[in-house]
XYZ file of C-alpha atoms in Angstrom:
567
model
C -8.351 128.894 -10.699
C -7.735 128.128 -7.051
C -9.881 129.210 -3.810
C -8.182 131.999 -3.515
C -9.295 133.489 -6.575
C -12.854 133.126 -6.200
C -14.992 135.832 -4.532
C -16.528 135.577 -1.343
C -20.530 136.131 -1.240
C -19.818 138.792 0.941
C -18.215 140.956 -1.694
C -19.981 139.684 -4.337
C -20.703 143.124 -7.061
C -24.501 144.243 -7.190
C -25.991 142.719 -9.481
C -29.458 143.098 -11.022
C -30.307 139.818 -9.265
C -29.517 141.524 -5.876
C -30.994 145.105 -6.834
C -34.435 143.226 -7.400
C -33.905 141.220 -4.239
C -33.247 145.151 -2.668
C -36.201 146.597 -4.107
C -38.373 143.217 -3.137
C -37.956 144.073 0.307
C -38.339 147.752 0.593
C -41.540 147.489 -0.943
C -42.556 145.029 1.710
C -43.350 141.887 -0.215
C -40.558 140.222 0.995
C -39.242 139.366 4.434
C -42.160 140.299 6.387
C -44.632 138.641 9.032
C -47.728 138.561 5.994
C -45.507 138.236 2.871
C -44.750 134.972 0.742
C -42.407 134.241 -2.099
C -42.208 130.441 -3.405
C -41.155 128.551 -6.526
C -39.971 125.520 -7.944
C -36.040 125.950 -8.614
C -35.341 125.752 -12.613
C -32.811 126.827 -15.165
C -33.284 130.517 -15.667
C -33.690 132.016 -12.126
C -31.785 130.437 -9.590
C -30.279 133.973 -8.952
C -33.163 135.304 -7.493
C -33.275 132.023 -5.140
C -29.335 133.213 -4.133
C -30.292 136.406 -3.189
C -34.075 135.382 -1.155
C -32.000 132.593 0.517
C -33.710 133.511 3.632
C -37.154 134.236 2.655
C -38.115 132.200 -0.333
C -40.234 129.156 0.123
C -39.654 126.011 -2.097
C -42.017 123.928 -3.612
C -42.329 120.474 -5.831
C -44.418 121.814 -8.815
C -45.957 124.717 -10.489
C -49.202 123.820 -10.257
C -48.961 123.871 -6.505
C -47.063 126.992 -6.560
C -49.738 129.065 -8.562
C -52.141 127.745 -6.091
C -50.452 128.786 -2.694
C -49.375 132.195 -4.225
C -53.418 132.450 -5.282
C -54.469 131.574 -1.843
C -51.929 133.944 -0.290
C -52.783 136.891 -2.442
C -56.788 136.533 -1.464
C -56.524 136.436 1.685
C -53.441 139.326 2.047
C -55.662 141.606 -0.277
C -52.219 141.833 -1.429
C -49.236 140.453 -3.894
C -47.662 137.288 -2.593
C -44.553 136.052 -5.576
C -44.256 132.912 -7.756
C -40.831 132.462 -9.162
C -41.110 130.330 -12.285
C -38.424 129.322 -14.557
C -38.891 130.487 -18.236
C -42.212 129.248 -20.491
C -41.915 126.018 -19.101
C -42.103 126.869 -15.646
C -44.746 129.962 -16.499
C -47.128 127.276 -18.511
C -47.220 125.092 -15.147
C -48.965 127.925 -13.590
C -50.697 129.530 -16.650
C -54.189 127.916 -15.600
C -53.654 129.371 -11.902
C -52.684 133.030 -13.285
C -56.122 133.008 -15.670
C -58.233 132.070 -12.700
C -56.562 134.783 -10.311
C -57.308 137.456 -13.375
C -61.213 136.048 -13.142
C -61.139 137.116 -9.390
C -58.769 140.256 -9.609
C -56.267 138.416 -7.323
C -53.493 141.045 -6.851
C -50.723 137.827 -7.687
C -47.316 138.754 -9.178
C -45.315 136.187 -11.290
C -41.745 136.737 -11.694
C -40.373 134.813 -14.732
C -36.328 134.080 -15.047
C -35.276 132.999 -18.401
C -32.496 131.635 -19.936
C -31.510 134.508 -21.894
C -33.689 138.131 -22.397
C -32.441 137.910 -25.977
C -33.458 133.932 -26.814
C -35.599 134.632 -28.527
C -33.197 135.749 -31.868
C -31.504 132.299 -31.560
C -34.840 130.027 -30.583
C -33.253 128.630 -27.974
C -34.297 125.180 -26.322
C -35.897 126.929 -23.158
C -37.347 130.049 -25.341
C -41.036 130.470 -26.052
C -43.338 133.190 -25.647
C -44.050 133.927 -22.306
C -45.416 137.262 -22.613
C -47.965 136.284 -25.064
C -48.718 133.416 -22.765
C -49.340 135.827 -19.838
C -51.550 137.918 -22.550
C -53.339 134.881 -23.570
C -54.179 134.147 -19.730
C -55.786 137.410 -18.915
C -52.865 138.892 -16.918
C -53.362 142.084 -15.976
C -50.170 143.570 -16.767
C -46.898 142.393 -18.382
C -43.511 143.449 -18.292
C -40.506 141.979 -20.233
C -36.985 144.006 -18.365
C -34.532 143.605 -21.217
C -31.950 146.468 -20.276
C -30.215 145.804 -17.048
C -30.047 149.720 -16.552
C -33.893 150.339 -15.834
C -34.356 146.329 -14.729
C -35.525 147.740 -11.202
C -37.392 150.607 -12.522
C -39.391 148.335 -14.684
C -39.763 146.064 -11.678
C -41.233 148.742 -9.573
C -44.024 149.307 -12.201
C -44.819 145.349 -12.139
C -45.159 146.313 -8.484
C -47.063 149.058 -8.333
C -49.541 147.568 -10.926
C -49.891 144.545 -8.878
C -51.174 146.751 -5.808
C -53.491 149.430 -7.407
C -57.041 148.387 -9.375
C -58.133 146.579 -11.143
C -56.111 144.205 -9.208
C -55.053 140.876 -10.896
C -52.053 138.724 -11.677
C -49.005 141.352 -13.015
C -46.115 139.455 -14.779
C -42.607 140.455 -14.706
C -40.783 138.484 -16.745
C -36.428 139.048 -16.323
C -33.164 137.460 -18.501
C -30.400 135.795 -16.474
C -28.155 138.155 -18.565
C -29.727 140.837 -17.494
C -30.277 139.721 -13.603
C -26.271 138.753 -13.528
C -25.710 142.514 -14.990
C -24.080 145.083 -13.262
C -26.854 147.451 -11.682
C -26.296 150.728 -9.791
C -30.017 151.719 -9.694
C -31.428 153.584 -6.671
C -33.862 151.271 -4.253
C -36.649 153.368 -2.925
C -40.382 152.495 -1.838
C -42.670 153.192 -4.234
C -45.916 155.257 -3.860
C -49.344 154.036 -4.524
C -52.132 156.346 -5.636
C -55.144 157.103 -3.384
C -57.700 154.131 -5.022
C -60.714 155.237 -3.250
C -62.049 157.058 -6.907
C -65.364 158.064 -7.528
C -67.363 160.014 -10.406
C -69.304 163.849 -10.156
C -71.834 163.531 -7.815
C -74.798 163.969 -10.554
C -73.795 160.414 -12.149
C -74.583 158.874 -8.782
C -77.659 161.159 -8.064
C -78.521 160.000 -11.637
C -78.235 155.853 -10.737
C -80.524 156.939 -7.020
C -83.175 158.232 -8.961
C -83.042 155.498 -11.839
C -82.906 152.642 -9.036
C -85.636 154.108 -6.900
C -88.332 154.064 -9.654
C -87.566 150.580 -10.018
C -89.822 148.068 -8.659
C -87.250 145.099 -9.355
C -84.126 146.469 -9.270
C -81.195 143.670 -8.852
C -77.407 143.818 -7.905
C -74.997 141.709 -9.500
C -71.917 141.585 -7.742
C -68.391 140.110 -7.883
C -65.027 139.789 -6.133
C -64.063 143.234 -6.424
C -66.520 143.913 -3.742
C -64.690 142.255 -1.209
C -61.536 143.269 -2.792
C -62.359 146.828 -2.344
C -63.833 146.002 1.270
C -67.133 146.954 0.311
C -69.646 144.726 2.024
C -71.088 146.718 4.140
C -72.068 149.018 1.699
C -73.104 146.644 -0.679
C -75.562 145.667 2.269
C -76.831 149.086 2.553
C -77.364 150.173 -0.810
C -78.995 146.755 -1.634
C -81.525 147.414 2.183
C -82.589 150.736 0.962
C -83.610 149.835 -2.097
C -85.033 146.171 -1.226
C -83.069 145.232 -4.344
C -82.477 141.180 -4.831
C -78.695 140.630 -4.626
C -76.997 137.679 -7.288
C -73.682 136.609 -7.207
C -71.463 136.194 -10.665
C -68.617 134.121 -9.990
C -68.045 135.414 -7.525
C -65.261 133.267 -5.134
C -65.335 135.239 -1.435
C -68.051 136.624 0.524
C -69.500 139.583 -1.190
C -72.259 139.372 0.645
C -73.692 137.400 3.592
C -75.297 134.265 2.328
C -77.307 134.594 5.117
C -78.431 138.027 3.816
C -82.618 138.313 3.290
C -81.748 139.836 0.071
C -79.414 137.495 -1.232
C -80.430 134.822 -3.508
C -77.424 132.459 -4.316
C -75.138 132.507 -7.909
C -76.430 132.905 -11.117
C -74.667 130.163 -12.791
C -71.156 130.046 -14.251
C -71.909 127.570 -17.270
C -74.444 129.425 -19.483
C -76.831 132.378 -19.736
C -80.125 130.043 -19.545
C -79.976 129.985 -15.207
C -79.245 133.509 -14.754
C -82.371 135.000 -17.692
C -84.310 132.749 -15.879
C -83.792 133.710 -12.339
C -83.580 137.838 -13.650
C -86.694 137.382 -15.648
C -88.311 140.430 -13.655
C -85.425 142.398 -12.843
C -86.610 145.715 -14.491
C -83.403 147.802 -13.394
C -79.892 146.058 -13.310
C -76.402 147.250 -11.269
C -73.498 145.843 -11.631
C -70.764 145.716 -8.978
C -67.447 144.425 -9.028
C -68.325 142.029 -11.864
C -68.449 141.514 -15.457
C -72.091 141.267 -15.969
C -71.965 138.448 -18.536
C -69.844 136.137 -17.527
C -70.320 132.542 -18.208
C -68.095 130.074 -19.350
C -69.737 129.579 -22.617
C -70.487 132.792 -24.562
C -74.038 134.050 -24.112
C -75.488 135.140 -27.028
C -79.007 136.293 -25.778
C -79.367 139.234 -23.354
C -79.018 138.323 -19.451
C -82.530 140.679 -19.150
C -85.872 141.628 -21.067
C -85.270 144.109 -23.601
C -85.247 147.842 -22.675
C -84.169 147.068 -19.171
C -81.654 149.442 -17.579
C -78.083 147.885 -16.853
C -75.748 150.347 -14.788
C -72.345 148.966 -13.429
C -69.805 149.929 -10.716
C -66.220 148.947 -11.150
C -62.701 150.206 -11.107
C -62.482 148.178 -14.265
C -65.197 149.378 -17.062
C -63.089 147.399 -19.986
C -63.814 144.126 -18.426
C -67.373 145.068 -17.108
C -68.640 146.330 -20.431
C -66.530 144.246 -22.980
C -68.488 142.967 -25.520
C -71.711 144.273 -24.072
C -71.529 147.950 -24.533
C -75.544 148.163 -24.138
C -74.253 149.702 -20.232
C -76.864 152.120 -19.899
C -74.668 154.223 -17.044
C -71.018 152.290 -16.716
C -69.486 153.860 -13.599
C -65.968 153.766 -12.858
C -64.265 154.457 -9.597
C -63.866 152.188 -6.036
C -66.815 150.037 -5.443
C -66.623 151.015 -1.669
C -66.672 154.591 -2.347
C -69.204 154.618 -5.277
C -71.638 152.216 -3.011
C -71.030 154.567 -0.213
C -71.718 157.809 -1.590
C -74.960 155.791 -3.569
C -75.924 154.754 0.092
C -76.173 158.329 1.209
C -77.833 159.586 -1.764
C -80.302 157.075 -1.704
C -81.218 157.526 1.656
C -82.084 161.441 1.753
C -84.076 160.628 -1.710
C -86.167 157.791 -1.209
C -89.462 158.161 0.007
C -91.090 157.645 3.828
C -93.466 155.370 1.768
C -90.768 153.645 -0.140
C -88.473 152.967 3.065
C -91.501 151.152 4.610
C -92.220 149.003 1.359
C -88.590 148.077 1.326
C -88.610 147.444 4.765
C -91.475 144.861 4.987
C -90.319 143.295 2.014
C -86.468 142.448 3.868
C -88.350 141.399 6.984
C -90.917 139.066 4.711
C -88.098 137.614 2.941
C -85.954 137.282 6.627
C -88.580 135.451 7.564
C -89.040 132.918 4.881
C -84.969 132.359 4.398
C -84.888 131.681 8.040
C -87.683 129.128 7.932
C -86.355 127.481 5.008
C -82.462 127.578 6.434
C -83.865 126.193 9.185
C -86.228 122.624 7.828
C -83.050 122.331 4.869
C -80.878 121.692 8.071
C -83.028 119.692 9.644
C -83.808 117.575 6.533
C -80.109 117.268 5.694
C -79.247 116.139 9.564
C -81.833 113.443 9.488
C -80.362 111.977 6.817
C -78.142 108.300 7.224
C -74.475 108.162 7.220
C -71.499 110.823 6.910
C -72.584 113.375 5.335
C -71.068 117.069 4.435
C -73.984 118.781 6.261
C -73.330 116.856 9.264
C -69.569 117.196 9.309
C -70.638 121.127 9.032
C -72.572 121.457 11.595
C -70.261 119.769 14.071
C -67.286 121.344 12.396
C -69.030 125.015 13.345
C -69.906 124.111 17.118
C -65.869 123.281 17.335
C -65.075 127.004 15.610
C -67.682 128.661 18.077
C -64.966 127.595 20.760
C -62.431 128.816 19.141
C -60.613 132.572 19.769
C -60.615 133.235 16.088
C -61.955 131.288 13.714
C -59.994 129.822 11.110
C -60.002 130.916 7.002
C -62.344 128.194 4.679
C -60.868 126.850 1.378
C -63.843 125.327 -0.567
C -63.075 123.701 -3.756
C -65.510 120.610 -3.124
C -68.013 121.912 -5.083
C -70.895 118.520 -5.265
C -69.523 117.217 -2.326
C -69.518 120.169 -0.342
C -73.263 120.576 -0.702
C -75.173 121.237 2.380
C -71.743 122.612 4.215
C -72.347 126.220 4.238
C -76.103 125.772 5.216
C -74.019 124.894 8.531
C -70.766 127.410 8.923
C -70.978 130.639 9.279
C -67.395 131.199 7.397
C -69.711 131.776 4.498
C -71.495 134.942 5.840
C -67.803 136.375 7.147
C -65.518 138.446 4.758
C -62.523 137.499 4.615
C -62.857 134.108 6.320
C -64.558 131.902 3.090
C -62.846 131.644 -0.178
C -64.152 129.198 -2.835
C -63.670 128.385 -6.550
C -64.392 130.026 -9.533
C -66.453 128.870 -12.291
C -66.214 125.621 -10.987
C -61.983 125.551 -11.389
C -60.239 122.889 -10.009
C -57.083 122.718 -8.048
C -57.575 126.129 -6.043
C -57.472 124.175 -2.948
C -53.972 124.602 -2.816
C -54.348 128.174 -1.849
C -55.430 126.833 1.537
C -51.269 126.436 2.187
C -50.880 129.906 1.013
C -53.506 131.318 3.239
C -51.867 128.950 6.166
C -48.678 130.409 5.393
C -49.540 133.965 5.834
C -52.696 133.831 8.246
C -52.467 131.296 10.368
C -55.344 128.379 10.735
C -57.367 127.277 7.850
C -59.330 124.450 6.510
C -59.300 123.358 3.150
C -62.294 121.106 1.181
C -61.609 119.149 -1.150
C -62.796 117.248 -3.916
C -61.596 113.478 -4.415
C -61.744 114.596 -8.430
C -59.790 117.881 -7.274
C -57.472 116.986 -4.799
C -55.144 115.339 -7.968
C -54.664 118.675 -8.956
C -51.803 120.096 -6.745
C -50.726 117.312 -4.261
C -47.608 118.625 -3.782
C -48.868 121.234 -2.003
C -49.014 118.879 0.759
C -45.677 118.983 1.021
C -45.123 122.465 1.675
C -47.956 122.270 4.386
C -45.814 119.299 6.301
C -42.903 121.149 5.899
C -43.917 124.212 7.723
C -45.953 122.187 9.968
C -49.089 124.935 9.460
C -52.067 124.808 11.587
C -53.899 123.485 7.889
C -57.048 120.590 8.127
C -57.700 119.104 4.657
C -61.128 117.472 4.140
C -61.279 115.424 1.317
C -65.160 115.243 0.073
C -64.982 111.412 -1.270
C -67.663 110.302 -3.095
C -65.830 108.184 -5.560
C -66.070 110.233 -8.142
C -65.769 113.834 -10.079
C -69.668 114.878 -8.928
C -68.852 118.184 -11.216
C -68.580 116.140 -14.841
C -71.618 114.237 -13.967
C -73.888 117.441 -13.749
C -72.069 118.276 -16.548
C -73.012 115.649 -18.607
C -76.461 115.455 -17.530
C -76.250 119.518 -18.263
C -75.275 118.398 -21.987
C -78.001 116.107 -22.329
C -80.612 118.350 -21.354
C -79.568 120.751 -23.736
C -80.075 118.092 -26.411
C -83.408 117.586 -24.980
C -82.121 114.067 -24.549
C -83.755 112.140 -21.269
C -80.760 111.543 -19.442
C -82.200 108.121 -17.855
C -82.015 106.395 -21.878
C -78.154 107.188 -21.620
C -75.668 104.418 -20.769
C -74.300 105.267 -17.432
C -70.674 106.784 -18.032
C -67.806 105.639 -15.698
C -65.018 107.030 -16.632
C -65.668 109.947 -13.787
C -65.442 107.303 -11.115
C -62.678 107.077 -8.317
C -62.874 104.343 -6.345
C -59.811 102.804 -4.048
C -58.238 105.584 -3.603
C -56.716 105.704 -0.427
C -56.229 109.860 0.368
C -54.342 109.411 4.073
C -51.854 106.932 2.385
C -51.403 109.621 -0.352
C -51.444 112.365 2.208
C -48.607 110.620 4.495
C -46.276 110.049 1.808
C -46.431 113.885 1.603
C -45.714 113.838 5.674
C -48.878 115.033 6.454
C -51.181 112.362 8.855
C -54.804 111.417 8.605
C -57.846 109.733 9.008
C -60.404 108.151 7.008
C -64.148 108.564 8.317
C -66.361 106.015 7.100
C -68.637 105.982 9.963
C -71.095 108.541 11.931
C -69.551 108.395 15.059
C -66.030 108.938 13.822
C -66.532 112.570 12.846
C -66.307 114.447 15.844
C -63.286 112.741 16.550
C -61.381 113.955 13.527
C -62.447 117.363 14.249
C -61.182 117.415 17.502
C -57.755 115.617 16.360
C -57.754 118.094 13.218
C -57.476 120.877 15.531
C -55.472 120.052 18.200
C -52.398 118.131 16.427
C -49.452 120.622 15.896
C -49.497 120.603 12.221
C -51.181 119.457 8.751
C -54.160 116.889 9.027
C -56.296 114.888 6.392
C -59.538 113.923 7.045
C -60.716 111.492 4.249
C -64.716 111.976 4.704
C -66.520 109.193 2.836
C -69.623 110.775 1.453
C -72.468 109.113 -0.529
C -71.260 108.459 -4.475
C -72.619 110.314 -7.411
């Protein structure tokens, strides 16, 4: 066969590879300002990489690219695309599509593989990706095995990827099939109004159960800020004085500054959270499943006979397993909250609203004066420390126009930071891990990719999760600061351990000191320059304002490698 014979790409016949590509960017997740599709080229999908030529990002590992699409996703409040190459590729990100299901990150996955029939022969690439994606907690799975509805099938991967319960949708797609013939029409699809909520006499019926609590406490979770429902939130919580608790949660649900707020119940067991909701006496759930921990919790989260009401576009995962929901609710948290808000308001009593009100202004007062001697405390102490690289970092952002998006994934060694930015108090501007997850930090690219300036914290332990991410950020040259939180060592698996002891009732002090958490000689700014992306180390005081400033005003990706007191 000579030149001649070959067709130009010009010509080339539509394929299903190009009738995806087609439908990719009519529904706008493609080729736009705020849109991002990446992957790590394999054997299964490089058609899809023909036909995205122009708008597909590349990148050096899986792990990295579940990351950056996660990070992307969050802080879009929409899909961003991971291309992966068959189970292989798929069980790279597997860990990274599990954690975006935990925080209903609207992700979708597109899987190429060898062959949509492979698995009749057991081919060497073929396993069982769907029932991977199952097993991960994706929220929806497709398998398009007949090239004549392949881009109907894809448009309900993309619907369900943009409509609640968000979470990671997986659309998985045969090479046979994508190199297929495919005359299917391309048109935009149409997402259903979201904004759902119940008959008005289930809310009335939560306003007058909350209101003749004396206790009552909010749980919330990501879909909060998924559904744009802070403010609400706020309001609801105000008029009812009601203590607000945070389960695994991984944005700003609520102010942390907030009088009413009180910090996270605790991802790793059910003995925290009973403890701190010992005299909750009514409970509502929002956004959240309202057990979850990472081991199972076998005792009740309150005192028998207490109320437990939730708010969710998801009732499955808010009630599974603990169908003792006295009122589940399900419609948009933003909706619910705000129709609760006005309910609440025209019921409650003049006496009430003045209760409630010196109770917010009491507990103002005391989180203020406490805010205010824990930063003092932590500023007077020796050396570098997180709090101090805070509170210099957030006099630098006050100058700022806008202030950049916060990755925190440094979990010990980022104690003390958001005493001292206000990121943490702003929707959309703080993201940080979930259930203590490691890795996530990589989403700091994604969110650089698609929004601009962001800083990322790291943990030493972490940051050997997704290096390669680094890559992508040099490449791109995005306006992305990295602080790596190095105290020698994975802080996280200490408290663990010393969590494991004291559940033996084992004095942690008669223990032989374990070392095989420790980190030492690890030199991040070599590691980060082989990526292409410069750095610093800061061993000293003095030395931090200076990384700040050169953070922010290089053209491009920097590392600062902050050494922090050890474990």
């Amino acid at each position: 066969m000579t030149k001649s014979d070959l067709t130009s790409w010009t010509n080339r016949p539509r394929t299903g590879a190009r009738a995806i590509a087609e439908q990719l960017r009519v529904a706008g997740l493609v080729g736009t300002p705020h849109s991002l599709i990446i992957g790590n080229p394999g054997s299964g999908e490089e058609w899809l990489y023909l036909e995205l030529t122009n708008e597909i990002h590349m990148c050096l590992a899986e792990p990295a690219v579940g990351s950056i699409v996660d990070g992307a996703s969050r802080v879009l409040n929409k899909p961003a695309i991971a291309i992966t190459h068959g189970f292989v590729g798929f069980s790279g990100i597997q860990g990274d599509v599990f954690n975006a299901a935990q925080r209903q990150s609207p992700m979708l996955i597109i899987v190429g593989t060898s062959d949509s029939q492979a698995h009749t022969g057991e081919t060497h690439m073929y396993a069982d990706v769907e029932a991977a994606a199952h097993a991960a907690r994706a929220k929806y799975v497709k398998n398009a095995t007949d090239p004549e509805t392949l881009v109907r099938d894809l448009r309900d991967a993309i619907v369900e990827a943009q409509v609640p319960p968000y979470g990671p949708v997986v659309f998985i797609v045969g090479s046979n099939v994508a190199r297929a013939r495919n005359n299917e029409d391309i048109i935009e699809p149409s997402l259903p109004n979201i904004r759902l909520a119940p008959p008005l006499s289930e809310i009335e019926r939560l306003a007058d159960e909350l209101l003749v609590a004396l206790r009552p406490s909010i749980l919330v979770g990501d879909a909060v800020a998924r559904s744009g429902a802070v403010t609400e939130l706020t309001r609801v919580a105000e008029l009812l004085g009601a203590d607000i608790w945070a389960s695994m949660e991984s944005e700003v649900n609520c102010p942390r500054i907030h009088p009413l707020f009180h910090g996270n119940l605790g991802h790793m067991d059910d003995s925290r959270g009973r403890e701190l909701l010992r005299n909750t006496d009514f409970a509502l759930a929002v956004g959240t499943p309202i057990y979850q921990t990472v081991f199972n919790s076998k005792l009740p989260l309150f005192r028998r006979g207490v109320p437990v009401a939730s708010i969710n576009h998801d009732t499955e995962t808010s009630i599974r397993g603990h169908n003792d929901v006295t009122l589940p609710i399900k419609g948009d948290p933003k909706r619910v909250l705000g129709l609760l808000a006005d309910v609440l308001e025209e019921k409650r009593s003049t006496e009430q609203a003045a209760v409630t009100q010196a109770r917010i202004q009491s507990l103002s007062e005391a989180k203020e004066l406490e805010l205010t001697a824990r930063r003092q405390a932590q500023l007077a102490e020796p050396g570098v420390t997180m709090a101090k690289f805070g509170h210099l970092l957030e006099q630098r952002m006050l100058a700022l126009i806008e202030r950049p998006v916060i990755f925190n994934e440094a979990l010990v060694g980022a104690v003390g930071l958001t005493d001292h930015i206000d990121n943490a108090n702003i929707p959309g501007k703080y993201f940080d891990t979930s259930g203590g997850s490691l890795g996530e930090w990589a989403g700091s690219v994604g969110a650089a990719m698609v929004a601009g300036r962001t800083i990322a914290f790291i943990g030493d332990g972490g940051f050997h999760y997704a290096p390669q991410a680094l890559w992508n950020a040099a490449r791109q040259q995005l306006p992305l600061g990295l602080v790596v939180a190095n105290n020698a060592g994975y802080g996280l698996l200490y408290a663990n351990m010393d969590a494991a002891l004291a559940s033996q009732n084992i004095n942690r002090h008669t223990f032989p000191e374990p070392h095989y958490f420790e980190l030492p000689a690890i030199d991040y700014v070599s590691l980060a320059q082989g990526y292409g992306v410069p750095g610093i180390r800061v061993d000293r005081e003095e030395k931090m304002a200076e990384a700040i400033d050169r953070m922010f005003s290089i053209d491009g990706p920097y590392l600062i490698d902050l050494i922090i007191r050890g474990v």
